[in-house]
Amino acid sequence: MTTGSRGRGPDTPPRQPDRGTQGRAGDAQVSLLSGVCLIVGTMIGSGIFISPKAVLLNTGAVGPCLLVWAACGLLSTLGALCYAELGTMITKSGGEYPYLMEGFGPIVAYLYSWTTAIVLKPSSFAIITLSFARYASTPFYPGCTPPVIVTKFLAVACIMLITLVNCASVRLASFVQNVFTVAKLMIIVGIVAAGIVMLAQGHTKNFSNAFEGGLTSFGTIGLAFYNGLWAYDGWNQLNFITEELKDPYRNLPLAILIGIPLVSVCYVLVNVSYFTVMTATEVLQSPAVAVTFGDRVFYPLSWIVPLFVVLSTFGSANGSCFTAGRLTYVAGREGHMLKILSYISVRRYTPTPALIFNGLLAIIYSIPADIEILINYFSFAQWAFYGLTALALIVMRFTRKDLPRPVRIPIVFAGLMVLISCYLVLAPIIDKPEVEYLYCTIFIFSGLVLYYPFVYRKVRWVNKLISKFFLVVLPVWASLCT
């Protein structure tokens, strides 16, 4: 390993053996099209094929369910507009990390990187690959649930393959993302088109008295938003790779304004399509809503639905892995993670140690994971940081007036984002307190125990020990990528 100075290194590191260096990953290889595909491809993953059941369960009726899906799209757009201003004002990779660093200082930024790099990103990666495994194995076990050992094995294999692709090349990872985004849009268009045909044929029974029996509990609506927003999660993914985006001042806000409304329209129309052939009870009873829809509408070609869902979840997992490594890499560059995690491959411009680290944690989380519990755990912590990031935007309007703002949104948007985030964090806890929320909070603040010795005091032996591990792993990984 060779290292550079702390902070951003040269944009073009010298050619030398593939052992790694600190510097700038990617070297501006992500175009507008790839940026849109990253947003769309990461957002449209397993959520639209899993979350409809959970959203319906917590709303109680078709009408409120569709309203929650539409509201989630508006909320995602609101948050993305806040991130567009932040991303063009502070053009650093790492998602929320540099914004929290600038707005609140190193401790808050460290707690974010600690929570996200150790739990949120790898658990999200695990959730998506478990969904991939579930859909990939279902056709081989008709009429019954696939064995757990099979889905776990497939999920681990998927994690390893995607990590390998992302370590090999930024361009290869972007190409994979673009191809699988096209595939998932094809199945979305197919489901929507079939739904329109069913509506034209008069299948509108499930939309009569659509609000009858709807739930209005303070907490259940919050849980419905949790699961809906899980399907929309990914609207902030482009902010994780700002340094690798070509012309970020133009392409970051443009990709957001193209990608998120497109996904929002698709999601609402897909849910309308589901309800043209399934009652609310049938949706709740279905083990895989999209597959059930395909069996009823596309037979004898119903096999194309699970096939394209598998492609969709694989593409979403690739996007999650692509961005996750950048956060860990940037945190390592700033001294908030192990120094070895801030290294990049000088031949491939990929943050290989950070990607391997994320993949290893995802494998660990995929072994005992329950998808629904992971979604709630992920959403609780993530929306706390979304709210803090929007608050950082407000704070910097007063404390950092000197920063250029190519995109400037009305401050009321950021204020609404803060209020909604507070609701999404507090509502389920107030309505139905559960020990998982306490565990999450304890974990977030437990990072402070490590902050003083390993970040503030910079204990050396930990870095040396982990560096030796990666010095063994990286040559093996490099030979696989060759």
Coordinates of C-alpha atoms in Angstrom, one line a residue:
M1 CA 0.0 0.0 0.0
T2 CA 1.1 3.5 -0.7
T3 CA -0.5 6.5 1.0
G4 CA -0.9 10.2 0.3
S5 CA -1.6 13.2 2.4
R6 CA -4.9 13.5 4.4
G7 CA -7.7 14.9 2.3
R8 CA -8.4 14.7 -1.4
G9 CA -5.4 13.4 -3.3
P10 CA -4.5 14.2 -6.9
D11 CA -7.2 13.5 -9.5
T12 CA -4.9 11.4 -11.6
P13 CA -2.7 9.1 -9.5
P14 CA 0.4 7.7 -11.2
R15 CA 0.4 4.3 -12.8
Q16 CA 2.0 1.7 -10.6
P17 CA 1.3 -1.8 -9.2
D18 CA -2.3 -2.3 -8.1
R19 CA -1.7 -2.0 -4.3
G20 CA -3.8 1.1 -3.6
T21 CA -3.4 4.7 -2.8
Q22 CA -5.4 7.5 -1.1
G23 CA -7.0 9.9 -3.5
R24 CA -10.0 10.4 -5.5
A25 CA -12.1 7.5 -6.6
G26 CA -13.7 7.2 -10.0
D27 CA -12.0 10.2 -11.7
A28 CA -15.3 11.7 -13.0
Q29 CA -16.5 8.7 -15.0
V30 CA -20.3 9.0 -14.2
S31 CA -22.3 10.8 -16.9
L32 CA -25.8 12.2 -16.7
L33 CA -27.3 9.1 -18.1
S34 CA -25.4 6.9 -15.6
G35 CA -26.5 9.2 -12.9
V36 CA -30.2 8.9 -13.8
C37 CA -29.7 5.1 -14.0
L38 CA -28.1 5.1 -10.6
I39 CA -31.0 6.9 -9.0
V40 CA -33.7 5.0 -10.9
G41 CA -31.9 1.7 -10.7
T42 CA -31.3 1.9 -7.0
M43 CA -34.8 3.1 -6.1
I44 CA -36.5 0.5 -8.2
G45 CA -35.3 -2.7 -6.6
S46 CA -37.1 -5.0 -4.2
G47 CA -39.2 -2.4 -2.5
I48 CA -42.0 -2.1 -5.1
F49 CA -42.3 -5.9 -5.1
I50 CA -42.2 -6.3 -1.3
S51 CA -43.5 -3.1 0.4
P52 CA -47.0 -3.0 -1.1
K53 CA -48.1 -5.6 1.5
A54 CA -46.6 -3.7 4.4
V55 CA -48.0 -0.3 3.2
L56 CA -51.5 -1.9 2.8
L57 CA -51.3 -3.6 6.1
N58 CA -50.6 -0.3 7.9
T59 CA -53.2 1.7 6.0
G60 CA -56.0 -0.8 5.9
A61 CA -57.6 0.1 2.6
V62 CA -56.8 0.7 -1.1
G63 CA -57.3 4.4 -1.1
P64 CA -55.1 5.3 1.8
C65 CA -52.5 2.9 0.4
L66 CA -52.3 4.7 -2.9
L67 CA -52.2 8.1 -1.2
V68 CA -49.2 7.0 0.9
W69 CA -47.4 5.8 -2.2
A70 CA -48.0 9.2 -3.9
A71 CA -47.0 11.1 -0.7
C72 CA -43.8 9.1 -0.4
G73 CA -42.9 10.2 -3.9
L74 CA -43.5 13.9 -3.0
L75 CA -41.4 13.5 0.2
S76 CA -38.6 11.9 -1.7
T77 CA -38.6 14.7 -4.2
L78 CA -38.6 17.3 -1.4
G79 CA -35.6 15.6 0.2
A80 CA -33.8 15.3 -3.1
L81 CA -34.2 19.0 -3.8
C82 CA -32.5 19.7 -0.4
Y83 CA -29.7 17.4 -1.4
A84 CA -29.4 19.1 -4.8
E85 CA -28.5 22.4 -3.0
L86 CA -26.1 20.6 -0.6
G87 CA -24.5 18.6 -3.4
T88 CA -23.8 21.6 -5.6
M89 CA -22.6 23.7 -2.6
I90 CA -20.3 21.0 -1.2
T91 CA -19.0 18.9 -4.1
K92 CA -17.7 16.0 -2.0
S93 CA -18.6 12.4 -2.2
G94 CA -20.0 10.6 0.8
G95 CA -23.7 11.5 0.9
E96 CA -24.7 13.1 4.1
Y97 CA -21.3 12.8 5.7
P98 CA -19.6 16.1 4.3
Y99 CA -22.8 18.1 4.9
L100 CA -23.0 17.0 8.5
M101 CA -19.3 17.7 8.9
E102 CA -19.7 21.2 7.5
G103 CA -23.0 21.9 9.4
F104 CA -22.4 20.4 12.8
G105 CA -18.7 19.4 13.1
P106 CA -16.8 16.1 13.2
I107 CA -18.6 14.3 16.0
V108 CA -22.0 14.3 14.3
A109 CA -20.4 13.4 11.0
Y110 CA -18.5 10.6 12.7
L111 CA -21.7 9.2 14.3
Y112 CA -23.3 9.2 10.9
S113 CA -20.4 7.4 9.2
W114 CA -20.2 5.0 12.1
T115 CA -23.9 4.1 12.0
T116 CA -24.2 4.1 8.2
A117 CA -21.0 2.3 7.3
I118 CA -21.3 -0.4 10.0
V119 CA -25.1 -1.0 9.9
L120 CA -27.3 1.0 7.5
K121 CA -25.4 0.5 4.2
P122 CA -24.4 -3.2 4.6
S123 CA -27.9 -4.1 6.0
S124 CA -29.5 -2.4 3.0
F125 CA -27.2 -4.4 0.8
A126 CA -28.2 -7.6 2.6
I127 CA -32.0 -6.8 2.4
I128 CA -31.8 -6.3 -1.3
T129 CA -29.8 -9.5 -1.9
L130 CA -32.1 -11.5 0.3
S131 CA -35.0 -10.3 -1.9
F132 CA -33.0 -11.2 -5.0
A133 CA -32.5 -14.7 -3.5
R134 CA -36.1 -15.1 -2.6
Y135 CA -37.4 -14.3 -6.1
A136 CA -34.6 -16.2 -7.8
S137 CA -35.4 -19.4 -5.9
T138 CA -39.2 -19.3 -5.8
P139 CA -39.7 -20.8 -9.3
F140 CA -37.8 -23.9 -8.3
Y141 CA -40.1 -24.5 -5.3
P142 CA -43.6 -24.1 -6.7
G143 CA -46.4 -24.1 -4.1
C144 CA -44.0 -23.7 -1.1
T145 CA -41.4 -21.4 0.4
P146 CA -37.8 -22.0 -0.7
P147 CA -35.6 -23.4 2.0
V148 CA -33.8 -20.8 4.1
I149 CA -30.4 -22.2 3.4
V150 CA -30.9 -21.8 -0.3
T151 CA -31.9 -18.1 -0.1
K152 CA -29.1 -17.4 2.3
F153 CA -26.5 -19.1 0.0
L154 CA -27.8 -17.2 -3.1
A155 CA -27.8 -13.9 -1.2
V156 CA -24.1 -14.4 -0.2
A157 CA -23.2 -15.4 -3.7
C158 CA -24.9 -12.3 -5.0
I159 CA -23.0 -10.0 -2.5
M160 CA -19.7 -11.5 -3.5
L161 CA -20.3 -11.2 -7.3
I162 CA -21.5 -7.5 -7.0
T163 CA -18.6 -6.6 -4.8
L164 CA -16.2 -8.1 -7.3
V165 CA -17.7 -6.2 -10.1
N166 CA -17.5 -2.9 -8.2
C167 CA -13.9 -3.5 -7.3
A168 CA -13.0 -4.4 -10.9
S169 CA -14.0 -1.1 -12.6
V170 CA -16.1 2.0 -12.1
R171 CA -17.1 1.8 -15.8
L172 CA -18.1 -1.8 -15.5
A173 CA -20.2 -1.1 -12.4
S174 CA -21.9 1.8 -14.3
F175 CA -22.5 -0.4 -17.3
V176 CA -24.1 -3.1 -15.2
Q177 CA -26.3 -0.5 -13.5
N178 CA -27.4 1.0 -16.9
V179 CA -28.3 -2.5 -18.3
F180 CA -30.2 -3.6 -15.3
T181 CA -32.1 -0.3 -15.0
V182 CA -33.4 -0.9 -18.6
A183 CA -34.5 -4.4 -17.6
K184 CA -36.4 -3.2 -14.5
L185 CA -38.1 -0.4 -16.4
M186 CA -39.3 -3.1 -18.9
I187 CA -41.1 -5.1 -16.3
I188 CA -42.5 -1.9 -14.7
V189 CA -43.9 -0.9 -18.1
G190 CA -45.2 -4.4 -18.6
I191 CA -47.1 -4.4 -15.3
V192 CA -48.4 -0.9 -15.8
A193 CA -49.6 -1.7 -19.4
A194 CA -51.3 -4.8 -18.2
G195 CA -53.0 -2.8 -15.4
I196 CA -54.3 -0.2 -17.9
V197 CA -55.8 -3.0 -20.1
M198 CA -57.5 -4.6 -17.0
L199 CA -59.0 -1.2 -16.1
A200 CA -60.2 -0.7 -19.7
Q201 CA -61.9 -4.1 -19.4
G202 CA -63.8 -3.0 -16.3
H203 CA -61.8 -4.4 -13.5
T204 CA -62.4 -1.5 -11.1
K205 CA -64.3 -3.3 -8.3
N206 CA -61.4 -2.9 -5.8
F207 CA -61.4 0.9 -6.3
S208 CA -65.0 1.3 -5.2
N209 CA -65.3 2.4 -1.5
A210 CA -61.5 2.6 -1.6
F211 CA -61.2 4.4 1.8
E212 CA -63.6 2.1 3.7
G213 CA -61.8 0.5 6.7
G214 CA -58.8 2.7 6.4
L215 CA -56.5 3.0 9.5
T216 CA -55.7 6.5 10.9
S217 CA -53.5 5.6 13.9
F218 CA -50.6 8.0 14.5
G219 CA -48.1 5.2 14.5
T220 CA -49.5 2.9 11.8
I221 CA -49.4 5.7 9.3
G222 CA -45.8 6.3 10.2
L223 CA -45.0 2.6 9.7
A224 CA -46.8 2.7 6.3
F225 CA -44.5 5.6 5.3
Y226 CA -41.5 3.6 6.6
N227 CA -42.2 0.8 4.2
G228 CA -43.2 3.0 1.3
L229 CA -40.1 5.2 1.8
W230 CA -38.0 2.0 1.9
A231 CA -39.2 1.4 -1.7
Y232 CA -38.3 5.0 -2.6
D233 CA -34.9 4.8 -0.8
G234 CA -32.1 5.7 -3.2
W235 CA -33.1 9.2 -4.0
N236 CA -29.9 10.5 -2.3
Q237 CA -27.5 8.0 -3.9
L238 CA -26.0 10.4 -6.4
N239 CA -24.7 12.6 -3.5
F240 CA -22.5 9.6 -2.5
I241 CA -20.5 9.9 -5.8
T242 CA -20.4 13.7 -6.4
E243 CA -16.7 13.7 -7.0
E244 CA -17.1 11.0 -9.7
L245 CA -20.0 12.8 -11.5
K246 CA -19.3 14.8 -14.7
D247 CA -20.3 18.4 -14.3
P248 CA -22.1 18.0 -10.9
Y249 CA -23.4 21.5 -10.9
R250 CA -25.6 20.6 -13.9
N251 CA -26.0 16.9 -13.8
L252 CA -26.7 16.4 -10.1
P253 CA -30.0 18.5 -10.0
L254 CA -30.9 17.4 -13.5
A255 CA -30.6 13.7 -12.7
I256 CA -32.7 14.2 -9.6
L257 CA -35.5 16.0 -11.5
I258 CA -35.6 13.3 -14.1
G259 CA -35.2 10.2 -12.0
I260 CA -37.4 10.7 -8.9
P261 CA -40.6 11.9 -10.7
L262 CA -40.2 9.0 -13.1
V263 CA -40.0 6.5 -10.2
S264 CA -42.9 8.1 -8.4
V265 CA -45.3 7.8 -11.3
C266 CA -44.2 4.2 -11.9
Y267 CA -44.8 3.2 -8.3
V268 CA -48.3 4.6 -8.1
L269 CA -49.3 3.0 -11.4
V270 CA -47.8 -0.4 -10.5
N271 CA -49.9 -0.4 -7.3
V272 CA -53.0 0.5 -9.2
S273 CA -52.2 -2.4 -11.5
Y274 CA -51.9 -4.8 -8.6
F275 CA -55.4 -3.8 -7.3
T276 CA -57.0 -4.4 -10.7
V277 CA -56.6 -8.2 -10.3
M278 CA -56.1 -8.6 -6.5
T279 CA -58.3 -7.6 -3.6
A280 CA -56.7 -6.1 -0.5
T281 CA -56.9 -9.4 1.3
E282 CA -55.3 -11.3 -1.6
V283 CA -52.4 -8.7 -1.7
L284 CA -51.8 -9.3 2.0
Q285 CA -51.9 -13.1 1.6
S286 CA -49.6 -13.2 -1.4
P287 CA -46.0 -14.4 -0.7
A288 CA -44.8 -12.3 -3.7
V289 CA -47.2 -9.7 -5.0
A290 CA -45.6 -9.2 -8.4
V291 CA -45.4 -13.0 -9.0
T292 CA -49.0 -13.4 -8.1
F293 CA -49.9 -10.6 -10.5
G294 CA -47.9 -12.2 -13.3
D295 CA -49.6 -15.6 -12.7
R296 CA -53.0 -14.1 -13.2
V297 CA -52.3 -11.7 -16.1
F298 CA -49.3 -13.0 -18.1
Y299 CA -50.0 -16.8 -18.0
P300 CA -48.5 -18.9 -19.7
L301 CA -45.6 -16.3 -19.8
S302 CA -45.9 -15.6 -16.1
W303 CA -42.3 -16.7 -15.6
I304 CA -41.1 -13.4 -17.0
V305 CA -42.2 -11.5 -13.9
P306 CA -39.9 -13.3 -11.4
L307 CA -37.1 -13.2 -14.0
F308 CA -37.3 -9.4 -14.3
V309 CA -37.8 -9.0 -10.6
V310 CA -34.5 -10.9 -10.1
L311 CA -32.8 -8.6 -12.6
S312 CA -34.3 -5.6 -10.8
T313 CA -33.1 -6.5 -7.4
F314 CA -29.7 -7.4 -8.7
G315 CA -29.4 -3.9 -10.3
S316 CA -30.5 -2.3 -7.1
A317 CA -28.0 -4.2 -5.1
N318 CA -25.3 -3.1 -7.5
G319 CA -26.2 0.5 -7.0
S320 CA -26.3 0.1 -3.2
C321 CA -22.8 -1.4 -3.2
F322 CA -21.5 1.3 -5.7
T323 CA -22.4 4.1 -3.3
A324 CA -21.7 2.4 0.0
G325 CA -18.0 2.1 -0.6
R326 CA -17.8 5.8 -1.3
L327 CA -19.0 6.7 2.2
T328 CA -16.6 4.5 3.9
Y329 CA -13.8 5.7 1.7
V330 CA -14.5 9.4 2.4
A331 CA -14.8 8.8 6.1
G332 CA -11.5 7.0 6.1
R333 CA -10.0 9.9 4.1
E334 CA -11.1 12.3 6.9
G335 CA -9.7 10.1 9.7
H336 CA -13.1 8.8 10.9
M337 CA -12.5 5.3 9.7
L338 CA -9.4 3.1 9.4
K339 CA -6.9 4.7 7.1
I340 CA -6.7 1.5 4.9
L341 CA -10.4 2.1 4.0
S342 CA -9.4 5.4 2.3
Y343 CA -7.2 3.7 -0.3
I344 CA -8.2 3.3 -3.9
S345 CA -6.8 1.1 -6.6
V346 CA -4.4 3.1 -8.8
R347 CA -5.2 0.9 -11.8
R348 CA -9.0 0.7 -11.5
Y349 CA -9.8 3.9 -9.5
T350 CA -12.1 2.0 -7.2
P351 CA -12.2 2.2 -3.3
T352 CA -11.4 -1.6 -3.1
P353 CA -10.9 -1.9 0.7
A354 CA -14.1 0.1 1.4
L355 CA -16.1 -2.1 -1.0
I356 CA -14.7 -5.3 0.5
F357 CA -15.5 -4.1 4.0
N358 CA -19.1 -3.3 3.0
G359 CA -19.4 -6.7 1.4
L360 CA -18.1 -8.6 4.4
L361 CA -20.6 -6.8 6.7
A362 CA -23.5 -7.5 4.3
I363 CA -22.7 -11.2 4.3
I364 CA -22.7 -11.2 8.1
Y365 CA -26.1 -9.4 8.2
S366 CA -27.6 -11.6 5.6
I367 CA -27.2 -14.8 7.6
P368 CA -29.7 -14.2 10.5
A369 CA -31.6 -11.4 8.7
D370 CA -35.4 -10.9 8.7
I371 CA -36.3 -8.5 6.0
E372 CA -39.2 -6.7 7.7
I373 CA -37.2 -6.1 10.9
L374 CA -34.2 -4.9 9.0
I375 CA -36.4 -2.4 7.0
N376 CA -37.9 -0.9 10.2
Y377 CA -34.4 -0.7 11.8
F378 CA -32.9 0.8 8.7
S379 CA -35.7 3.4 8.3
F380 CA -35.7 4.6 12.0
A381 CA -31.9 5.5 11.9
Q382 CA -31.8 6.7 8.4
W383 CA -34.6 9.2 8.7
A384 CA -33.0 10.6 11.8
F385 CA -29.9 11.5 9.7
Y386 CA -32.1 12.7 6.8
G387 CA -33.6 15.2 9.2
L388 CA -30.2 16.3 10.6
T389 CA -29.0 16.8 7.0
A390 CA -31.9 19.1 6.1
L391 CA -31.3 20.9 9.4
A392 CA -27.6 21.3 8.4
L393 CA -28.8 23.0 5.2
I394 CA -30.8 25.5 7.3
V395 CA -27.9 26.1 9.7
M396 CA -25.5 26.7 6.8
R397 CA -27.8 29.4 5.3
F398 CA -26.7 31.5 8.3
T399 CA -23.3 30.2 9.2
R400 CA -21.8 29.6 5.7
K401 CA -23.2 32.4 3.6
D402 CA -19.9 32.5 1.7
L403 CA -20.4 29.1 0.1
P404 CA -21.6 29.2 -3.6
R405 CA -25.1 27.9 -4.2
P406 CA -25.7 27.1 -7.9
V407 CA -29.0 25.5 -6.7
R408 CA -30.9 27.4 -4.1
I409 CA -34.2 26.0 -2.8
P410 CA -36.8 27.8 -0.7
I411 CA -35.8 27.3 3.0
V412 CA -39.3 26.1 3.8
F413 CA -38.6 22.9 1.9
A414 CA -35.8 22.1 4.3
G415 CA -38.0 23.0 7.3
L416 CA -40.7 20.6 6.1
M417 CA -38.1 17.9 5.6
V418 CA -37.0 18.4 9.2
L419 CA -40.5 18.2 10.6
I420 CA -41.5 15.2 8.5
S421 CA -38.3 13.4 9.6
C422 CA -39.1 14.1 13.2
Y423 CA -42.6 12.6 12.7
L424 CA -41.2 9.5 11.0
V425 CA -38.7 8.9 13.7
L426 CA -41.0 9.6 16.7
A427 CA -44.5 8.4 15.6
P428 CA -43.9 4.7 15.6
I429 CA -42.0 4.9 18.9
I430 CA -44.8 6.9 20.6
D431 CA -47.6 4.7 19.2
K432 CA -45.9 1.3 19.7
P433 CA -42.6 1.4 21.7
E434 CA -40.3 -1.5 20.8
V435 CA -36.9 -2.5 22.1
E436 CA -35.4 -2.4 18.6
Y437 CA -35.6 1.4 18.6
L438 CA -33.7 1.5 21.9
Y439 CA -31.0 -0.9 20.5
C440 CA -30.7 1.4 17.5
T441 CA -30.2 4.5 19.6
I442 CA -27.7 2.8 21.9
F443 CA -25.7 1.6 18.8
I444 CA -25.6 5.1 17.3
F445 CA -24.2 6.7 20.5
S446 CA -21.9 3.8 21.3
G447 CA -19.7 5.1 18.5
L448 CA -18.7 7.8 21.0
V449 CA -16.9 5.1 23.0
L450 CA -14.6 4.5 20.0
Y451 CA -14.3 8.1 19.0
Y452 CA -11.9 9.3 21.7
P453 CA -9.2 6.6 21.5
F454 CA -9.4 5.7 17.8
V455 CA -10.3 9.0 16.1
Y456 CA -9.4 11.8 18.5
R457 CA -6.3 10.1 20.0
K458 CA -5.6 8.1 16.8
V459 CA -4.4 4.8 18.4
R460 CA -1.9 3.4 15.8
W461 CA -1.9 -0.3 16.4
V462 CA -5.5 -0.8 15.1
N463 CA -4.6 0.7 11.8
K464 CA -1.5 -1.4 11.5
L465 CA -3.3 -4.6 12.3
I466 CA -6.2 -4.0 9.9
S467 CA -3.7 -2.8 7.2
K468 CA -1.9 -6.2 7.4
F469 CA -5.2 -8.0 6.8
F470 CA -5.9 -6.0 3.7
L471 CA -2.4 -6.4 2.4
V472 CA -3.1 -10.1 2.3
V473 CA -6.7 -9.7 0.9
L474 CA -6.0 -7.1 -1.8
P475 CA -3.5 -9.0 -3.9
V476 CA -5.9 -12.0 -4.0
W477 CA -8.8 -9.7 -5.0
A478 CA -6.6 -7.9 -7.6
S479 CA -5.8 -11.3 -9.2
L480 CA -9.5 -12.2 -9.4
C481 CA -10.2 -8.8 -11.1
T482 CA -7.4 -9.2 -13.7

